[in-house]
Structures are given as C-alpha cells and as structure tokens.
Coordinates of C-alpha atoms and ligand atoms in Angstrom, one line a residue:
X1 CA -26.5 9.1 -5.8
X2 CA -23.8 11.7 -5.7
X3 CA -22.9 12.6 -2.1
X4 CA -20.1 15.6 -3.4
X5 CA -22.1 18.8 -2.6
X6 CA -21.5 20.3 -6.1
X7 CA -21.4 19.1 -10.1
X8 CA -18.6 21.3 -11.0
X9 CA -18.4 19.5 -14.4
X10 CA -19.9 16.7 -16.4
X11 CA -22.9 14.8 -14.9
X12 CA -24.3 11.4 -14.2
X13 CA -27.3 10.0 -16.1
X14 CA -26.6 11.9 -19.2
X15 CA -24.8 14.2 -21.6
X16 CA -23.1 17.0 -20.6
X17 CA -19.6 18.6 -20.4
X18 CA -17.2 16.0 -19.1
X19 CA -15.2 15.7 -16.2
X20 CA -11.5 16.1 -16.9
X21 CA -10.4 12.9 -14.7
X22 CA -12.7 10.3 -13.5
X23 CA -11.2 8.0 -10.6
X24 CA -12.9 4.5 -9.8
X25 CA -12.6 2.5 -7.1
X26 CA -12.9 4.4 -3.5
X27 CA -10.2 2.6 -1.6
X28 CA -6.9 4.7 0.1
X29 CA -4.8 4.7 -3.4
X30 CA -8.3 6.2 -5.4
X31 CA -9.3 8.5 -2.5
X32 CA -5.7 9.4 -2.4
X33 CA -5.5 10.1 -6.4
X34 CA -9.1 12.3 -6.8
X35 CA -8.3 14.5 -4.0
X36 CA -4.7 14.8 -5.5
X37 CA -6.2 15.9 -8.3
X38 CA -9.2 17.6 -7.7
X39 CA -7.4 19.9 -5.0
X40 CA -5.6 21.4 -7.7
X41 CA -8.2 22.4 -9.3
X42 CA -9.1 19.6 -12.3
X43 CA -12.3 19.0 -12.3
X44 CA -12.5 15.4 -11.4
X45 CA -15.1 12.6 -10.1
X46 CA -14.9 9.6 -7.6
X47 CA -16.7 6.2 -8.4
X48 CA -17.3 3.8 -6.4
X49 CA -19.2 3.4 -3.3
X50 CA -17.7 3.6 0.3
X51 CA -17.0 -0.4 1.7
X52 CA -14.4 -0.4 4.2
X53 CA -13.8 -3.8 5.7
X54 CA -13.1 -5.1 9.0
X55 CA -10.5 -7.5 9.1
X56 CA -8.0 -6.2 12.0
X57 CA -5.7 -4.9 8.7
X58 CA -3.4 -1.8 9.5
X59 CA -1.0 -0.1 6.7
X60 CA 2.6 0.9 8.1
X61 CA 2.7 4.2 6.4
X62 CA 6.2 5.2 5.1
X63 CA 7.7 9.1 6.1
X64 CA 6.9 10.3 2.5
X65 CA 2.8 8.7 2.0
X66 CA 2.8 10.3 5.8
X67 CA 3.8 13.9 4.1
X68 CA 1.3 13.3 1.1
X69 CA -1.3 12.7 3.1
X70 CA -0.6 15.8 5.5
X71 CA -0.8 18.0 2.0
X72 CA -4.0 16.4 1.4
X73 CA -5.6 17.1 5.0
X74 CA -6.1 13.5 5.8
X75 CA -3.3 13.0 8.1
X76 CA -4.8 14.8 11.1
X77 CA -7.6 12.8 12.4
X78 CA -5.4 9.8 11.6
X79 CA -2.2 11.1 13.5
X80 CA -3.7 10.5 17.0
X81 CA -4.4 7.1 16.1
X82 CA -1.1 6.4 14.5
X83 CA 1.8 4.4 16.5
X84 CA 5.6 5.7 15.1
X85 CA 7.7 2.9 13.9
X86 CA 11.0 4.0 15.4
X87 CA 13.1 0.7 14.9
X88 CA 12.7 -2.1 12.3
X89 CA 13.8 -5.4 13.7
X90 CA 14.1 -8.4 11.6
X91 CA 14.9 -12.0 13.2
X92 CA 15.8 -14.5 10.8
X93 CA 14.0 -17.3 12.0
X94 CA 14.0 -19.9 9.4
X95 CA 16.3 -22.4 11.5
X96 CA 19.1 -22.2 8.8
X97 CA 22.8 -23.1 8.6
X98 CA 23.1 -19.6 7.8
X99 CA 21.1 -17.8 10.0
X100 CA 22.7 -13.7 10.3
X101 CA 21.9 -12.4 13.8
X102 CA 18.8 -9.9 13.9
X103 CA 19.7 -6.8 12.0
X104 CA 17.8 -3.3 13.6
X105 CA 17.4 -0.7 11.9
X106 CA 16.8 2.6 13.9
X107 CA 15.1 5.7 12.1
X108 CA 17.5 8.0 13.6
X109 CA 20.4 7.0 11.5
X110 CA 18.8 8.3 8.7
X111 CA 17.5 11.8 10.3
X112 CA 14.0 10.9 10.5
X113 CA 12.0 10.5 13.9
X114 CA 9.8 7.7 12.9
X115 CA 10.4 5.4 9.4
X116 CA 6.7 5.5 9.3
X117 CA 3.3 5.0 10.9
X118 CA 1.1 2.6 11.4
X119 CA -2.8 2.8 10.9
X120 CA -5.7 0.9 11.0
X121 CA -6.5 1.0 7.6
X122 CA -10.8 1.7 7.7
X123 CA -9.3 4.8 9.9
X124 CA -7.4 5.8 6.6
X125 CA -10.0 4.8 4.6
X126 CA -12.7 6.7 6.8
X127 CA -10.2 10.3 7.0
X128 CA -10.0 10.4 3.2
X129 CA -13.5 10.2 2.7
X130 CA -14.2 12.6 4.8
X131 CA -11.7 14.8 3.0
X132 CA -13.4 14.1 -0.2
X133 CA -16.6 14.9 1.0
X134 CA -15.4 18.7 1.3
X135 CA -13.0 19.0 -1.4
X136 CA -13.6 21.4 -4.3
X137 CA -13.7 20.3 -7.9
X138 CA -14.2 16.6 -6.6
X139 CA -17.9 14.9 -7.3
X140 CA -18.4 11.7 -5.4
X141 CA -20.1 9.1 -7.2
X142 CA -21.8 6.2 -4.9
X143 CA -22.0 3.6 -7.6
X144 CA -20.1 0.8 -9.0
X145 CA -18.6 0.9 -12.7
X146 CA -20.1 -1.5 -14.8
X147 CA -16.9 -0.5 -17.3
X148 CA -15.0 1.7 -19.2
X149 CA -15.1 2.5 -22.8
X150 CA -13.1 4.9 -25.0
X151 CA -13.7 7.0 -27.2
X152 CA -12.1 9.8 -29.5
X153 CA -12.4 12.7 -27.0
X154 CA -13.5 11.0 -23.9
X155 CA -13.9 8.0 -22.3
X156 CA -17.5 6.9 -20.6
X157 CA -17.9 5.2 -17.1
X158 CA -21.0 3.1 -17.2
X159 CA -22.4 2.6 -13.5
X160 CA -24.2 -0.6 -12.3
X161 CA -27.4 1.4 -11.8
X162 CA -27.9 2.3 -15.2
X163 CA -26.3 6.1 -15.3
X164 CA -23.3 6.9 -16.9
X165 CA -20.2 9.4 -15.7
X166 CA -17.5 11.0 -18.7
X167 CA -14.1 12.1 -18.8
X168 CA -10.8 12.4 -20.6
X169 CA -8.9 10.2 -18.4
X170 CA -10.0 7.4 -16.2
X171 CA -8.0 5.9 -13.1
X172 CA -8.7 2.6 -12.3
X173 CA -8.3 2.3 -8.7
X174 CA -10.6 -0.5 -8.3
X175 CA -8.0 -3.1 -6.4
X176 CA -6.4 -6.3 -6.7
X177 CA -9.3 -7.4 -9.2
X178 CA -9.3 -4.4 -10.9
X179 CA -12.3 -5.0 -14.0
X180 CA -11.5 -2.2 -15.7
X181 CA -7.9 -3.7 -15.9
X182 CA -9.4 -6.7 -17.3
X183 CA -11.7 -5.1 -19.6
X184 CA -9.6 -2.7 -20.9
X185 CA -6.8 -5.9 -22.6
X186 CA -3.6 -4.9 -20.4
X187 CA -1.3 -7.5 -20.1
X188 CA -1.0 -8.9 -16.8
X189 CA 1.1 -11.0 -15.3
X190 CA 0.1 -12.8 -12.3
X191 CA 1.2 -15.8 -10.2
X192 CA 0.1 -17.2 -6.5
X193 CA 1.7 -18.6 -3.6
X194 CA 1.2 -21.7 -1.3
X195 CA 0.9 -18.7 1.5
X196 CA -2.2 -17.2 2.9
X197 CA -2.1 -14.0 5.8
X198 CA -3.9 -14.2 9.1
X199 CA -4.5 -10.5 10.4
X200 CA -5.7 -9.5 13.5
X201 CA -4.6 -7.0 16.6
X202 CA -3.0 -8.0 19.6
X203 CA -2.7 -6.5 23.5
X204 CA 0.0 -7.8 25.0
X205 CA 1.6 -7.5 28.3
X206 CA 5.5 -6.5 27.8
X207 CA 5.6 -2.4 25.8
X208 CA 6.5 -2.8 22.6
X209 CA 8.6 0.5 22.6
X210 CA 8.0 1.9 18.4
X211 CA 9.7 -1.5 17.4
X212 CA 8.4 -3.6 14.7
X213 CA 9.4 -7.0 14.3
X214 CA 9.8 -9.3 11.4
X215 CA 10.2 -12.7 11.7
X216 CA 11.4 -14.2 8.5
X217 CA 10.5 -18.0 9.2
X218 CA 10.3 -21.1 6.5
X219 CA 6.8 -20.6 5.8
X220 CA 6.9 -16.9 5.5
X221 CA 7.1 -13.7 7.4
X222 CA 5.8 -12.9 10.7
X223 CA 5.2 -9.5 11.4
X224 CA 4.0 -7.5 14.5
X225 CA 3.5 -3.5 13.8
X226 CA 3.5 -1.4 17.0
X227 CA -0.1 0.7 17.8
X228 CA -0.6 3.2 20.2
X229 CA -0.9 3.1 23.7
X230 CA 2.6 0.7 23.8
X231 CA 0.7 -2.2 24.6
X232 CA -1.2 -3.1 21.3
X233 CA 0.0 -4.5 18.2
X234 CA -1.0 -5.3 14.5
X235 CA -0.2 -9.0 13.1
X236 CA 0.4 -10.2 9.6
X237 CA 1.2 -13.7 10.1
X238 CA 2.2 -14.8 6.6
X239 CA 2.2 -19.0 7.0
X240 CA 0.9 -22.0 4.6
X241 CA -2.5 -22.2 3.1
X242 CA -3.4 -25.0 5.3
X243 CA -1.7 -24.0 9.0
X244 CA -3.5 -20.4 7.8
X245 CA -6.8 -22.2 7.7
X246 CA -6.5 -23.9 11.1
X247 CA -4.7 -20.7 12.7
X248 CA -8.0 -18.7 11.5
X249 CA -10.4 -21.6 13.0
X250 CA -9.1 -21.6 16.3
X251 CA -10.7 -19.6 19.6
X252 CA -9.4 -16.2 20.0
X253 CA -7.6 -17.5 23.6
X254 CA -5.8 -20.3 21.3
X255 CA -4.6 -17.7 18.5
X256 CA -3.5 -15.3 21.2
X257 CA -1.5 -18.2 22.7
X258 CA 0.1 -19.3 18.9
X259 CA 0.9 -15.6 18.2
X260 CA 2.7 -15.4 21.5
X261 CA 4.8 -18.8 20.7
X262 CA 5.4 -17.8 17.4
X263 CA 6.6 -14.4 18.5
X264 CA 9.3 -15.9 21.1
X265 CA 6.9 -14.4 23.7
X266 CA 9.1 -11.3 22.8
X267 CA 6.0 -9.2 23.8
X268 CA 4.8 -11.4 26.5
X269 CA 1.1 -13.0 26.8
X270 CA -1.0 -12.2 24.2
X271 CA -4.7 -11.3 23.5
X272 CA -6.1 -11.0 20.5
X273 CA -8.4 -7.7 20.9
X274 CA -9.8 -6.7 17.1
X275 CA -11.6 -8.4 13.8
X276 CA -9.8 -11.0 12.1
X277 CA -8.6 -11.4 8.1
X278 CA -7.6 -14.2 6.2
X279 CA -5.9 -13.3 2.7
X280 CA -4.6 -15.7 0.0
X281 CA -1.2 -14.5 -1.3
X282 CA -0.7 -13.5 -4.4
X283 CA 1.2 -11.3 -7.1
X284 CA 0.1 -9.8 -9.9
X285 CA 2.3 -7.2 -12.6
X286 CA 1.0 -5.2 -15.4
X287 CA 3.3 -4.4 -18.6
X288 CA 2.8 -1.1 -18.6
X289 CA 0.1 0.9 -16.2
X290 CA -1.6 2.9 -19.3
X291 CA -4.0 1.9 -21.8
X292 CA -6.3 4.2 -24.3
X293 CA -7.7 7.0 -21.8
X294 CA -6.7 4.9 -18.9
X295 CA -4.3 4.8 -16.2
X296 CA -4.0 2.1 -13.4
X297 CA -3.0 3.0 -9.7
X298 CA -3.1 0.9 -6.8
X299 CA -3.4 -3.1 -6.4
X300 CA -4.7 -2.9 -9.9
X301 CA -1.4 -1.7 -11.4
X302 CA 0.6 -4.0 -8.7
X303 CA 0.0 -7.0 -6.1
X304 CA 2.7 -8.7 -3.9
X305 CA 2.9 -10.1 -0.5
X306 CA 2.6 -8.0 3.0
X307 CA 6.4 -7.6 3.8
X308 CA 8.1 -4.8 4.6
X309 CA 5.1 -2.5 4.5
X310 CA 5.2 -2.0 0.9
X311 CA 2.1 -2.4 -1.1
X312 CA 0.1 0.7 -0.6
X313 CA 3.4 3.4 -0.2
X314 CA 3.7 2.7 -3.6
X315 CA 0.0 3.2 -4.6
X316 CA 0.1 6.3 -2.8
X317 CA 3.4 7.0 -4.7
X318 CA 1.1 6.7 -7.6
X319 CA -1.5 8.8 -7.0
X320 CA 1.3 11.5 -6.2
X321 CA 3.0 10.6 -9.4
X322 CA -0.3 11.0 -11.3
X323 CA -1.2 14.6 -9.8
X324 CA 1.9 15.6 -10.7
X325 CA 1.9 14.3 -14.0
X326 CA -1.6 15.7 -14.5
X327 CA -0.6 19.1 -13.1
X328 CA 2.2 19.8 -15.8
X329 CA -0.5 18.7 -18.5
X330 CA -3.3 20.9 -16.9
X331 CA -0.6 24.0 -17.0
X332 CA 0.3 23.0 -20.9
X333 CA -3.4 23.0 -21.8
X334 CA -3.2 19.0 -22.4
X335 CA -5.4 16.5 -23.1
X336 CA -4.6 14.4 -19.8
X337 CA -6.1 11.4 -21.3
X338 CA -3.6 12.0 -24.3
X339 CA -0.6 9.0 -25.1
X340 CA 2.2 11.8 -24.3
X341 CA 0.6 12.0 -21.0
X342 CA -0.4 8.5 -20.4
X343 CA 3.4 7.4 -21.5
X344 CA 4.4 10.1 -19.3
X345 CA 3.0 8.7 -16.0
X346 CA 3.9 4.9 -17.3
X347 CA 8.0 6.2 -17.4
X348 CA 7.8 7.7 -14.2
X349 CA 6.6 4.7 -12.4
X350 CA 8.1 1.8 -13.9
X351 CA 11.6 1.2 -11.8
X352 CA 9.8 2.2 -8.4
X353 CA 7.2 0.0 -9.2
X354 CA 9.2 -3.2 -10.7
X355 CA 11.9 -3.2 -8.2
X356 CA 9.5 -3.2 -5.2
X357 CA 7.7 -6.0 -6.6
X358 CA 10.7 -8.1 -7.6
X359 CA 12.7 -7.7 -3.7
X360 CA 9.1 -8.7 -2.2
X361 CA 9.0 -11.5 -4.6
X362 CA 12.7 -12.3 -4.4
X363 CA 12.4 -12.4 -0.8
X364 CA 9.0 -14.4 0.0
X365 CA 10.5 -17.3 -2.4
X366 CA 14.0 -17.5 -0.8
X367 CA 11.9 -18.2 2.3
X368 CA 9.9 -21.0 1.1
X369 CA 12.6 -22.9 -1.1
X370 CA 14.7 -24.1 1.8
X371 CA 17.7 -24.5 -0.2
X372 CA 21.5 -23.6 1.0
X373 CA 22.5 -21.4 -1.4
X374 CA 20.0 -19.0 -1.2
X375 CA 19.6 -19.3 2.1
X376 CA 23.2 -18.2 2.4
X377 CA 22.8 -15.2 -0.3
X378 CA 19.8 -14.0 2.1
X379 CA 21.7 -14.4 5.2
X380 CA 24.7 -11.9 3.6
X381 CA 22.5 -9.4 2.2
X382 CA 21.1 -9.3 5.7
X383 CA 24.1 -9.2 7.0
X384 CA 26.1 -6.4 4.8
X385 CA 23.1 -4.6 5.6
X386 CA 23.2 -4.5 9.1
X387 CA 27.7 -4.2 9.1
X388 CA 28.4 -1.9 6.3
X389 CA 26.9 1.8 7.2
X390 CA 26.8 3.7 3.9
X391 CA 24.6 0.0 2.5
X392 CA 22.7 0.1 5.7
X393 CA 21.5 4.0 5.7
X394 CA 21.1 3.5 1.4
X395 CA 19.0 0.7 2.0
X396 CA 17.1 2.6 5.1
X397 CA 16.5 5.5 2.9
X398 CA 15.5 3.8 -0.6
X399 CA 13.1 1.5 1.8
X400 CA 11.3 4.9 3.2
X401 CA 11.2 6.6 -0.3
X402 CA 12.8 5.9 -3.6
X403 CA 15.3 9.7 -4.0
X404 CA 15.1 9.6 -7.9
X405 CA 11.6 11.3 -9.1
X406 CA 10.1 11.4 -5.7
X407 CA 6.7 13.1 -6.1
X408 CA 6.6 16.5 -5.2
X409 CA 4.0 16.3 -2.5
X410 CA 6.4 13.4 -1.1
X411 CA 9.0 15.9 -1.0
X412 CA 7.8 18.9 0.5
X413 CA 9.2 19.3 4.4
X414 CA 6.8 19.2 7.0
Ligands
FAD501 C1 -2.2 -8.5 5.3 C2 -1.8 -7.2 4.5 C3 -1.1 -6.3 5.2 C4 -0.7 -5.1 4.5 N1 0.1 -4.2 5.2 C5 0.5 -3.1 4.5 C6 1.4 -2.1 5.1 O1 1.8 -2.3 6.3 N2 1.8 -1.1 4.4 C7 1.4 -0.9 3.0 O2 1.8 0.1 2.4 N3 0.6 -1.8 2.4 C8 0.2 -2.9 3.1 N4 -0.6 -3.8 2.5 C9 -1.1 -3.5 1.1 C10 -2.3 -2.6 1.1 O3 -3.3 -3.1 2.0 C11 -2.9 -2.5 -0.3 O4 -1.9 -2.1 -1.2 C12 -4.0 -1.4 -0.3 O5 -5.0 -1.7 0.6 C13 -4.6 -1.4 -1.7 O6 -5.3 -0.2 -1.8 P1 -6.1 0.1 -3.2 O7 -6.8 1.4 -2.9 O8 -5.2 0.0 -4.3 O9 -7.1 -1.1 -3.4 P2 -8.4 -1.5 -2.4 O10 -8.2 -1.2 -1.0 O11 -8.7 -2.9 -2.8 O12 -9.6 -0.6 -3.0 C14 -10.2 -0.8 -4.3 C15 -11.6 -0.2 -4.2 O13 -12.2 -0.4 -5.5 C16 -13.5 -0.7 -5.3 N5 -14.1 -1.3 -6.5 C17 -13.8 -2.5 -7.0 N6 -14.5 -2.7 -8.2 C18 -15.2 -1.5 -8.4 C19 -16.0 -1.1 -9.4 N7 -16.4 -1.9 -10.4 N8 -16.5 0.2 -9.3 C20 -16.2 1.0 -8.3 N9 -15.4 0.6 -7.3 C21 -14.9 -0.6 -7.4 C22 -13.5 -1.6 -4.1 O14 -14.8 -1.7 -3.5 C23 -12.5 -0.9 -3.2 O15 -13.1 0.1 -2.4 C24 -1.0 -4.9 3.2 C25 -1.8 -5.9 2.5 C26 -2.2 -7.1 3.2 C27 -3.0 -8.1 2.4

C-alpha cells in the first residue's frame, strides 16, 4: 500500500504515533504541499493514489510556482519540456462597438525573461511524484480517503480499503469535488456557467515565437499557450455548452480546421496532435479555507474558469503559504492543527485568493452579457493597461505574483 520507502511516523492500519500533517489528494497542489512540508523536516503523509489524466491539459506556470517548484527539485525534468511565455497577447474579439486594439504584454518590461512556463500538466504531475517518492519525512499512501474525522489531539484519515492514517492536521487537496470539504460542513459557495472548455494540442505551421494569445470572444476566451519546439501549441477553447459539445464530436482534421478559423489562422494550418478534454465551467468559493484540524488547498479551497493561467499558481501559492505557516509553528513547538495556526494560514490567503477569483469571474461574465456598458468598462481597462506604463508593469507584476506576503519559497532568487 505505502510506496514511500520509510514510516517515519504514525502508520496505516492501526494505532500508533501520528503523523504531524497528513495531505489527501495526490494532484500538483497536494504533491506540491507534502513535499513542502515534509522537506523541512515534519513528518508528514500523502493520500491518495497516483491518476493522472490525459486530456491534452497544460498549466502555464507563473515566474514564482516556477521558483517553488525549483526549491522542491521538481522543476528539472520538467524544464526541458517547458515552452517560456515571453509575450502575452490579448485580441479583443468579441465584435464590439468598443473593441481596444490587442494589448501585449512583453515579460521584459518587468525584468523577467519569461512570465511563465508552460507544461503539460501529467509531466508536472509525473516530476512531483517522483520527487515524493525520494523525499525524507514524506510516507506515500496509495489509497483513497473514505473521510476525515476530528478529534481532540488528532484527526483520523479513514481509507477506502479499510486502514486508517492519523495526524494533527489534515490538507485536503482532493480537487474541485473535494469530499473532505463537503464532509467537513465548510461553507461553500458555488455557481456554473453556460461555458464548457475543449483542450487539446495543436502543431501548426507558422512559429509561434514564446507568444501566447488570448482571444476574448462573446462566448468566452480562446487561448493558445506556446510549447516547445516553436511549432506546437496548447488550446483552451472556452465556448458554449452546446458549440463545446459539437467542437469535441467532430474528426480531429475538422477541429484542427475550427481552431485555425477561430485563431485568425494567426498560426497558420492547424493539426491537432495530442488527447482531447472537455470541461464544464464552473466556480466554486469557500468562506474561509480552515475547519477543525483541516485546511483546504487547491481546487477544493477555489474553482474559476481557465483564463489568464490562474487556477493552479494560486494552489501552488497555497501549498507555499502552508509550509510556511507550518514552519513557524514547527519552530514554536505548535500544535499545527491548532485554531491560531489554522486562522493563521486562513489570513494569509484570503485577498490573493478572493481577488483572483473575482477578476476571473468579473471578466468571463462581461464576455457573455453582451451589453454596452460593460463592454465599454472592459475595453478601457484593457486599454489603460496597455497606454499607461506604471498600470501596465503593476498589473504585469501583480498577474506574475501578488508582492504583499509572497511565500518565501516564491521569493527566493534563482
Ligand atoms: C482547461 C483548463 C486549463 C487550465 N490551465 C491552467 C493554467 O494554464 N495555469 C494554471 O495555473 N491553472 C490552470 N488550470 C487550473 C488547474 O488545472 C487546476 O487548478 C489544477 O489542476 C488543480 O490542481 P489540484 O491539485 O488542486 O486538483 P486536482 O488536479 O483535481 O487533484 C486532486 C486530486 O485529489 C484526488 N482525490 C479526489 N478524491 C480523493 C480522495 N477521496 N482520496 C484521495 N485522493 C482523492 C484526485 O484523484 C486528484 O488526484 C486550468 C484548468 C482547466 C480546466
């Protein structure tokens, strides 16, 4: 069952000293988180078993998750398979009375070489789990929780084959659905829209030179992500439920020829050349992150929309957030499942967290409504953006990392 080479502390199937932090849910933000951790010496286990998916889905990783993940020793084997995102263009493509020109946004401006990365996310996946494999102080656990339930001192994982894993803190990293969330009475807040993604990766004949491209049209964003090798790229094609539906049915020659009309033929002929995803949209918003003995992380903490390559920078600023939180209580001799400690972690993320996923939802609805007004207010913020420099490099940076209470592993200089 366990795959970790060593117990350093507590045990599955029984009794026995507990582990100090318990992560579930084996994804990039709980990989991320346990190795955080456990590297710094807190004895810590990982639960859930390994399930990457093939759906042609890459993550644009910002400058700062890129500098966590170096710390962590899970940048290397992805680096070669990483494409820089140099420029940012957005084209406002909506066919408004008030459509700004494109706005780009070159990395440069702001000092940095690259804004970010972008990865195939089972590569991600694949280097962290490796990682884990050889970390100290880290036990992998190849089950599923069953739940979570706390008690005085600790709080006990049941597994779905019967054993059981304790600890003073557990982090539910177990996504979008998170059942520890549910079972564990945090107040959610969650919502859907008429929108559904189509992934998949594209050759294509004309280079795309480290630009990425968003196309902000009625029905949602359209977004091609540079890979390596100059001719590939990623596609999140953010469209209605029902145009999503037919997109995903037709031939791959048929979808290579949509995404080249839909993308202006900007990159020339297209040919779809990876799996393929298909992902309802929707949001989802806790209250706060903490409940007894439990912190959330991840797309069970927060859920919005693919744009502007948001969603998992600010899981992995979570899981950065949480080792440091759990490093200062580890030095104070703290109970890190304690309320100080939980409230601790739930102050430090709560504007990153909010803002991000009010602009993404602020944005995706200004899209669909189609009224004047807002498409005007879009059009200007676009606009002051791309004309007024200190907005435009402010925006730049806060878009890479949020300055106030980066996490120190975010921070460091490469
Ligand atoms: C189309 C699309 C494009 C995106 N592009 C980007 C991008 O460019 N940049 C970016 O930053 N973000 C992007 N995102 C968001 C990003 O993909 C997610 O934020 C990220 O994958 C979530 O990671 P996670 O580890 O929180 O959750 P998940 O990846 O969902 O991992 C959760 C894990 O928990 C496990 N689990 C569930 N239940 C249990 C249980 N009971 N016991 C144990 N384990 C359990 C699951 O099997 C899974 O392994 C995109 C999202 C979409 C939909």
């Amino acid at each position: 069952m366990s795959e970790g080479a060593k117990v350093e502390a507590g045990q599955v199937g029984g009794a026995a000293t507990p582990f100090e932090v318990a992560v579930v849910g084996a994804g990039a933000a709980g990989l991320a988180a346990a190795l955080a951790v456990a590297r710094e010496g807190i004895p810590t286990a990982l639960v859930g078993r390994h399930a990457p998916v093939a759906d042609g889905r890459t993550v644009a990783l910002l400058d700062g998750s890129v500098r966590f993940l170096e710390a962590l020793g899970a940048w290397e084997a992805v680096a070669p398979h990483a494409s820089p995102l140099c420029e940012l263009q957005i084209v406002d493509d909506t066919g408004s009375l008030f459509r700004p020109p494109p706005a780009r946004f070159r990395a440069a401006e702001i000092g940095l070489d690259a804004f970010g990365w972008n990865v195939e996310s089972a590569r991600l996946v694949e280097s962290l789990r490796a990682r884990a494999r050889a970390q100290d102080n880290l036990t992998l656990v190849e089950a599923d929780a069953a739940g979570a339930v706390p008690g005085e001192a600790t709080a006990r994982i049941a597994l779905a084959d019967g054993a059981a894993v304790e600890a003073r803190l557990v982090v539910a990293a177990d996504g979008a659905r998170s059942p520890l969330r549910t079972a564990s009475g945090v107040r959610v807040r969650d919502w859907t829209y008429p929108q559904s993604a189509i992934t998949t990766i594209l050759a294509h004949a004309r280079p795309h030179r480290d630009v990425s491209t968003e196309f902000h049209t009625r029905s949602g964003p359209f977004t091609l992500v540079p890979l390596p090798g100059g001719h590939r790229s990623s596609l999140v094609w953010v469209t209605g439920e029902g145009a999503a539906r037919r997109l995903a049915a037709l031939d791959d020659a048929a979808l290579g020829q949509a995404v080249e009309r839909q993308a202006r033929a900007m990159l020339g002929a297209m040919r779809v050349d990876g799996p393929r995803g298909l992902v309802p949209m929707r949001g989802l918003a806790v209250t706060r992150p903490v409940a007894n003995r439990l912190v959330l992380i991840g797309e069970a903490a927060h859920v919005f929309p693919p744009i502007g390559a948001q969603g998992l920078n600010l899981g992995l600023r979570d899981a950065a957030t949480l080792r440091d939180t759990l490093l200062v209580a580890a030095r104070d001799r703290r109970d890190p499942g304690s309320r100080p400690v939980l409230d601790t972690y739930a102050r430090a993320r709560r504007v990153d967290t909010a803002a991000r996923t009010a602009a993404v939802d602020l944005l995706n609805r200004s899209l669909l409504t189609g009224l004047l007004p807002v498409d005007a207010l879009r059009g200007l913020g676009l606009l002051a953006m791309t004309q007024l420099g200190p907005l435009r490099r402010l925006v730049m940076r806060e878009g890479v990392l949020p300055r106030l209470g980066a996490p120190e592993l975010m921070r460091a200089a490469r």
